C-alpha cells in the first residue's frame, strides 16, 4: 500500500504538488467533508484510474452551514478517515483548520445563479455561496487536472460544472454515480444520525424516487408525480418532506420541454438529520 502524506497547511501542500507537477504528473482531486464512506471511496477509485497523484481534502466547511444547521453535529473521525484514505489509494490528504482556510473574512461572496433557486438552494439560503467559496479556494490551492463529485449532490455538481465553465477554471469535473446500501439508501455521512427505526424506513426515499421515474415514463403531470413521491415517503417513513421537485437537469428549471434529462430530487427530515437523494431520468425514451 502506498504511503499517505497528511498535510495541514496550504504552503506545504502547494510545495509538494509543485514537485509532482514539475515531474509532469497529473493530479486528481476529491474534495470531502470527511467521515468517509463508500461514496467517497468510489470518487477516489475513479481519481486513481485517471491520475498519477490523488489528493483528498477533508474540511467541514463552516461557510456552507446556516445558523441552526448541523455544523457542530456533523460527524468527524480524522483517524478512521486517514485509514480509509490510505486503503483507497489516496496519496495526499489535506486537512486544514478553519483558521488556515479562512484566516480573515474579506466579505467577498460568490453567488450562484438560477441553478441555486430551487431544492437545497431554496431551503438552505447561502449554502451554495459557501460551497462555491470553498471549492474555488480548494481548486486554487490544489490546481487539479480532474476533480471528482458524486451525483448524490446533483444540484451541487450542476452548479460547480457551471462555475467551472463560466469562470474558466482549469479543472475537469468528473461526475461519479451515487453509491447505495444494498437496500437502496444513498450512502451519506449523515446516515449515522438515523435511529434504528429511521434507518429501516429510509430506503423508502429511493423507492419513492423509482416510483416517480415510472410515473415520468407514464407521462403524468409534474405536480402529480411530485405529490405521489411525497405521499410514498410520508406513508412509508417517519420523515417529513422538505422538498420533492421534478426539474430539468442540469439546468434545474421548472421548464422541462427542451431537456434530455429530468431530475426528481428530494430532501427528507428525520429527527436528527436531513437526507437528500435524487433520480435522473432520460426524457428521450
Ligand atoms: O460535497 C461536499 O462534501 C462538500 O459540499 C464539498 C464539495 C467538499 C465542499 O465543502
Coordinates of C-alpha atoms and ligand atoms in Angstrom, one line a residue:
X1 CA 0.0 0.0 0.0
X2 CA 1.4 3.4 -0.9
X3 CA 2.2 5.8 1.9
X4 CA -0.3 8.5 2.7
X5 CA 1.0 12.0 3.3
X6 CA -1.1 14.1 5.7
X7 CA -0.8 17.9 5.3
X8 CA -2.5 20.6 7.3
X9 CA -1.1 23.8 5.6
X10 CA -1.7 25.3 2.2
X11 CA 2.0 26.2 1.8
X12 CA 3.2 22.7 2.4
X13 CA 0.6 21.2 0.1
X14 CA 1.5 23.6 -2.7
X15 CA 5.2 22.9 -2.3
X16 CA 4.6 19.2 -2.5
X17 CA 2.3 19.4 -5.5
X18 CA 4.7 21.8 -7.3
X19 CA 7.2 19.0 -7.2
X20 CA 4.7 16.5 -8.6
X21 CA 3.7 18.9 -11.4
X22 CA 7.3 19.7 -12.4
X23 CA 7.7 15.9 -13.0
X24 CA 4.7 16.1 -15.3
X25 CA 2.4 14.2 -13.0
X26 CA -1.4 14.7 -13.3
X27 CA -3.4 15.5 -10.2
X28 CA -6.9 14.1 -9.3
X29 CA -8.8 15.9 -6.5
X30 CA -11.5 14.5 -4.2
X31 CA -12.9 17.3 -2.0
X32 CA -14.9 16.0 1.0
X33 CA -16.1 16.9 4.5
X34 CA -14.8 13.6 5.9
X35 CA -16.5 10.8 7.8
X36 CA -15.7 8.8 4.7
X37 CA -18.0 6.1 3.3
X38 CA -18.0 4.0 0.1
X39 CA -19.4 7.0 -1.9
X40 CA -16.1 8.9 -1.2
X41 CA -14.0 5.8 -1.8
X42 CA -15.7 5.5 -5.2
X43 CA -14.6 9.0 -6.1
X44 CA -11.0 8.0 -5.1
X45 CA -11.3 4.9 -7.2
X46 CA -12.2 7.0 -10.3
X47 CA -9.4 9.5 -9.5
X48 CA -6.9 6.7 -9.0
X49 CA -7.6 5.4 -12.5
X50 CA -7.2 8.7 -14.3
X51 CA -4.3 10.5 -12.5
X52 CA -0.8 10.0 -11.2
X53 CA -1.4 11.7 -7.9
X54 CA -4.7 11.6 -5.9
X55 CA -5.3 14.4 -3.4
X56 CA -8.3 14.3 -1.0
X57 CA -9.3 17.2 1.2
X58 CA -11.2 16.8 4.4
X59 CA -12.7 20.1 5.7
X60 CA -16.1 20.6 7.3
X61 CA -16.6 24.0 5.7
X62 CA -18.4 26.4 8.1
X63 CA -19.3 28.8 5.3
X64 CA -21.8 26.3 3.8
X65 CA -23.8 25.8 7.0
X66 CA -26.5 28.2 8.0
X67 CA -27.5 29.2 11.5
X68 CA -29.1 26.3 13.3
X69 CA -27.8 23.7 10.8
X70 CA -25.7 20.7 11.8
X71 CA -22.1 22.2 11.5
X72 CA -21.3 21.2 15.1
X73 CA -23.0 17.8 14.9
X74 CA -21.5 16.9 11.5
X75 CA -19.7 13.6 12.1
X76 CA -15.9 13.7 12.3
X77 CA -13.3 11.0 12.7
X78 CA -9.9 12.0 11.4
X79 CA -8.1 8.8 12.4
X80 CA -10.6 6.5 10.8
X81 CA -10.7 8.7 7.7
X82 CA -6.9 8.6 7.3
X83 CA -7.0 4.7 7.5
X84 CA -9.7 4.5 4.8
X85 CA -8.0 7.1 2.6
X86 CA -4.8 5.0 2.8
X87 CA -6.6 1.8 1.8
X88 CA -8.4 3.5 -1.1
X89 CA -5.1 4.8 -2.5
X90 CA -5.1 8.5 -1.7
X91 CA -1.6 9.9 -1.9
X92 CA -2.1 13.2 -0.1
X93 CA -4.7 14.0 2.5
X94 CA -5.2 17.8 3.0
X95 CA -6.8 18.5 6.4
X96 CA -6.7 22.3 7.0
X97 CA -8.1 24.0 10.1
X98 CA -10.8 26.7 9.7
X99 CA -8.1 29.3 10.5
X100 CA -5.9 28.0 7.7
X101 CA -8.8 28.2 5.2
X102 CA -10.4 31.4 6.5
X103 CA -7.6 33.5 8.2
X104 CA -9.7 36.6 7.8
X105 CA -13.2 37.4 6.5
X106 CA -12.8 39.7 3.5
X107 CA -16.5 39.8 2.9
X108 CA -16.4 38.7 -0.8
X109 CA -19.2 36.3 -1.7
X110 CA -19.7 34.2 -4.7
X111 CA -23.3 34.0 -5.7
X112 CA -24.6 31.0 -7.7
X113 CA -27.1 31.8 -10.4
X114 CA -30.6 30.4 -11.2
X115 CA -29.5 26.7 -10.6
X116 CA -29.5 27.5 -6.9
X117 CA -33.0 28.9 -6.8
X118 CA -34.7 25.5 -6.2
X119 CA -34.1 22.4 -4.0
X120 CA -31.3 22.8 -1.3
X121 CA -30.6 26.4 -2.6
X122 CA -34.1 27.4 -1.6
X123 CA -34.3 25.5 1.7
X124 CA -30.7 26.3 2.8
X125 CA -30.2 30.0 1.9
X126 CA -26.5 30.8 1.3
X127 CA -25.5 27.2 1.3
X128 CA -24.2 27.2 -2.3
X129 CA -22.4 30.6 -1.8
X130 CA -20.4 28.8 0.9
X131 CA -19.8 25.7 -1.3
X132 CA -18.5 27.8 -4.2
X133 CA -16.3 29.8 -1.9
X134 CA -14.5 26.7 -0.5
X135 CA -14.4 24.9 -3.8
X136 CA -12.8 27.9 -5.5
X137 CA -10.2 28.1 -2.7
X138 CA -9.5 24.4 -2.9
X139 CA -9.2 24.5 -6.7
X140 CA -6.8 27.4 -6.5
X141 CA -4.8 25.6 -3.8
X142 CA -4.6 22.1 -5.4
X143 CA -4.8 23.2 -9.1
X144 CA -6.1 19.7 -10.1
X145 CA -6.4 18.3 -13.6
X146 CA -9.6 16.4 -12.7
X147 CA -12.0 16.9 -9.8
X148 CA -14.5 14.3 -8.7
X149 CA -18.0 14.9 -7.4
X150 CA -20.8 12.5 -6.5
X151 CA -24.2 12.5 -8.2
X152 CA -26.0 12.3 -4.8
X153 CA -25.3 16.0 -4.5
X154 CA -26.7 16.6 -8.0
X155 CA -27.5 20.2 -7.5
X156 CA -24.0 20.9 -6.1
X157 CA -22.5 19.1 -9.1
X158 CA -24.6 21.1 -11.6
X159 CA -23.7 24.4 -10.0
X160 CA -20.0 23.6 -9.9
X161 CA -20.0 22.5 -13.5
X162 CA -21.5 25.9 -14.4
X163 CA -18.9 27.7 -12.2
X164 CA -16.0 25.9 -13.9
X165 CA -17.4 26.8 -17.3
X166 CA -18.3 30.4 -16.6
X167 CA -15.1 31.3 -14.8
X168 CA -12.7 29.2 -17.0
X169 CA -11.4 27.2 -14.0
X170 CA -8.7 24.9 -15.1
X171 CA -10.0 21.6 -13.9
X172 CA -12.3 19.0 -15.5
X173 CA -15.2 18.0 -13.4
X174 CA -15.9 14.2 -13.3
X175 CA -19.4 13.0 -12.3
X176 CA -19.4 9.9 -10.2
X177 CA -22.6 7.8 -9.7
X178 CA -24.2 7.6 -6.2
X179 CA -23.2 4.6 -4.2
X180 CA -26.0 2.9 -2.3
X181 CA -26.5 0.5 0.5
X182 CA -28.0 -2.9 -0.5
X183 CA -31.5 -1.7 0.3
X184 CA -31.1 1.4 -1.9
X185 CA -30.4 4.1 0.7
X186 CA -27.8 6.5 -0.7
X187 CA -24.5 6.4 1.3
X188 CA -24.1 9.6 3.3
X189 CA -22.0 10.6 6.3
X190 CA -25.3 11.8 7.9
X191 CA -26.8 8.3 7.9
X192 CA -25.1 7.7 11.3
X193 CA -27.6 10.1 12.8
X194 CA -30.6 7.9 11.9
X195 CA -32.2 6.0 14.7
X196 CA -32.6 2.2 14.2
X197 CA -36.2 2.6 13.1
X198 CA -35.4 5.5 10.8
X199 CA -32.6 3.5 9.2
X200 CA -35.1 0.8 8.4
X201 CA -37.5 3.3 6.9
X202 CA -35.0 5.4 4.9
X203 CA -34.9 3.2 1.8
X204 CA -38.5 4.4 1.2
X205 CA -36.8 7.6 -0.2
X206 CA -35.2 5.8 -3.1
X207 CA -38.3 3.6 -3.6
X208 CA -40.4 6.7 -3.9
X209 CA -38.0 8.2 -6.5
X210 CA -38.1 5.0 -8.5
X211 CA -41.8 5.2 -8.4
X212 CA -41.5 8.8 -9.6
X213 CA -39.3 7.6 -12.6
X214 CA -42.1 5.2 -13.6
X215 CA -44.7 8.0 -13.4
X216 CA -42.5 10.2 -15.7
X217 CA -42.4 7.3 -18.2
X218 CA -46.2 7.1 -18.0
X219 CA -46.4 10.8 -18.8
X220 CA -48.2 12.0 -15.6
X221 CA -48.2 15.8 -14.9
X222 CA -45.2 17.1 -12.9
X223 CA -47.2 18.2 -9.8
X224 CA -48.9 14.8 -9.6
X225 CA -45.6 13.0 -9.8
X226 CA -44.2 15.2 -7.0
X227 CA -47.3 14.6 -4.9
X228 CA -47.2 10.8 -5.3
X229 CA -43.4 10.7 -4.5
X230 CA -44.0 12.8 -1.3
X231 CA -47.0 10.6 -0.3
X232 CA -45.0 7.5 -0.7
X233 CA -42.2 8.8 1.6
X234 CA -44.7 10.0 4.2
X235 CA -46.7 6.8 4.1
X236 CA -43.6 4.6 4.5
X237 CA -41.4 6.5 6.9
X238 CA -41.5 8.9 9.8
X239 CA -39.6 11.5 7.8
X240 CA -41.1 14.8 6.9
X241 CA -40.8 16.3 3.4
X242 CA -38.5 19.3 3.0
X243 CA -39.0 19.2 -0.8
X244 CA -39.8 16.9 -3.7
X245 CA -39.2 18.5 -7.1
X246 CA -39.1 17.5 -10.6
X247 CA -36.8 19.8 -12.7
X248 CA -34.8 19.9 -15.9
X249 CA -31.2 18.6 -15.3
X250 CA -28.6 20.1 -15.1
X251 CA -30.4 23.5 -15.8
X252 CA -32.6 22.9 -12.7
X253 CA -35.5 24.9 -14.2
X254 CA -39.2 24.0 -13.9
X255 CA -39.5 24.2 -17.7
X256 CA -38.6 20.7 -18.9
X257 CA -39.8 20.7 -22.5
X258 CA -36.3 21.1 -24.1
X259 CA -34.3 19.0 -21.8
X260 CA -32.9 15.5 -22.4
X261 CA -32.8 14.7 -18.7
X262 CA -35.0 15.5 -15.7
X263 CA -34.2 15.0 -12.1
X264 CA -36.6 14.2 -9.3
X265 CA -34.8 15.4 -6.1
X266 CA -35.9 15.3 -2.5
X267 CA -34.8 16.2 1.0
X268 CA -36.4 14.4 3.9
X269 CA -36.0 15.5 7.6
X270 CA -35.7 12.9 10.3
X271 CA -35.4 13.6 14.0
X272 CA -31.6 14.4 14.0
X273 CA -30.7 14.6 10.3
X274 CA -31.9 15.6 6.9
X275 CA -31.2 13.3 3.9
X276 CA -31.2 14.1 0.2
X277 CA -31.4 11.9 -2.8
X278 CA -32.4 12.1 -6.4
X279 CA -33.0 10.1 -9.6
X280 CA -32.1 11.3 -13.1
X281 CA -34.4 10.2 -15.9
X282 CA -33.8 10.4 -19.7
X283 CA -36.7 12.0 -21.5
X284 CA -35.6 10.6 -24.8
X285 CA -37.2 7.2 -24.2
Ligands
LIG1 O1 -19.9 17.7 -1.1 C1 -19.2 18.0 -0.1 O2 -18.8 17.2 0.7 C2 -18.9 19.5 0.1 O3 -20.0 20.3 -0.2 C3 -17.7 20.0 -0.6 C4 -17.8 19.8 -2.1 C5 -16.5 19.1 -0.1 C6 -17.4 21.4 -0.2 O4 -17.3 21.6 1.1

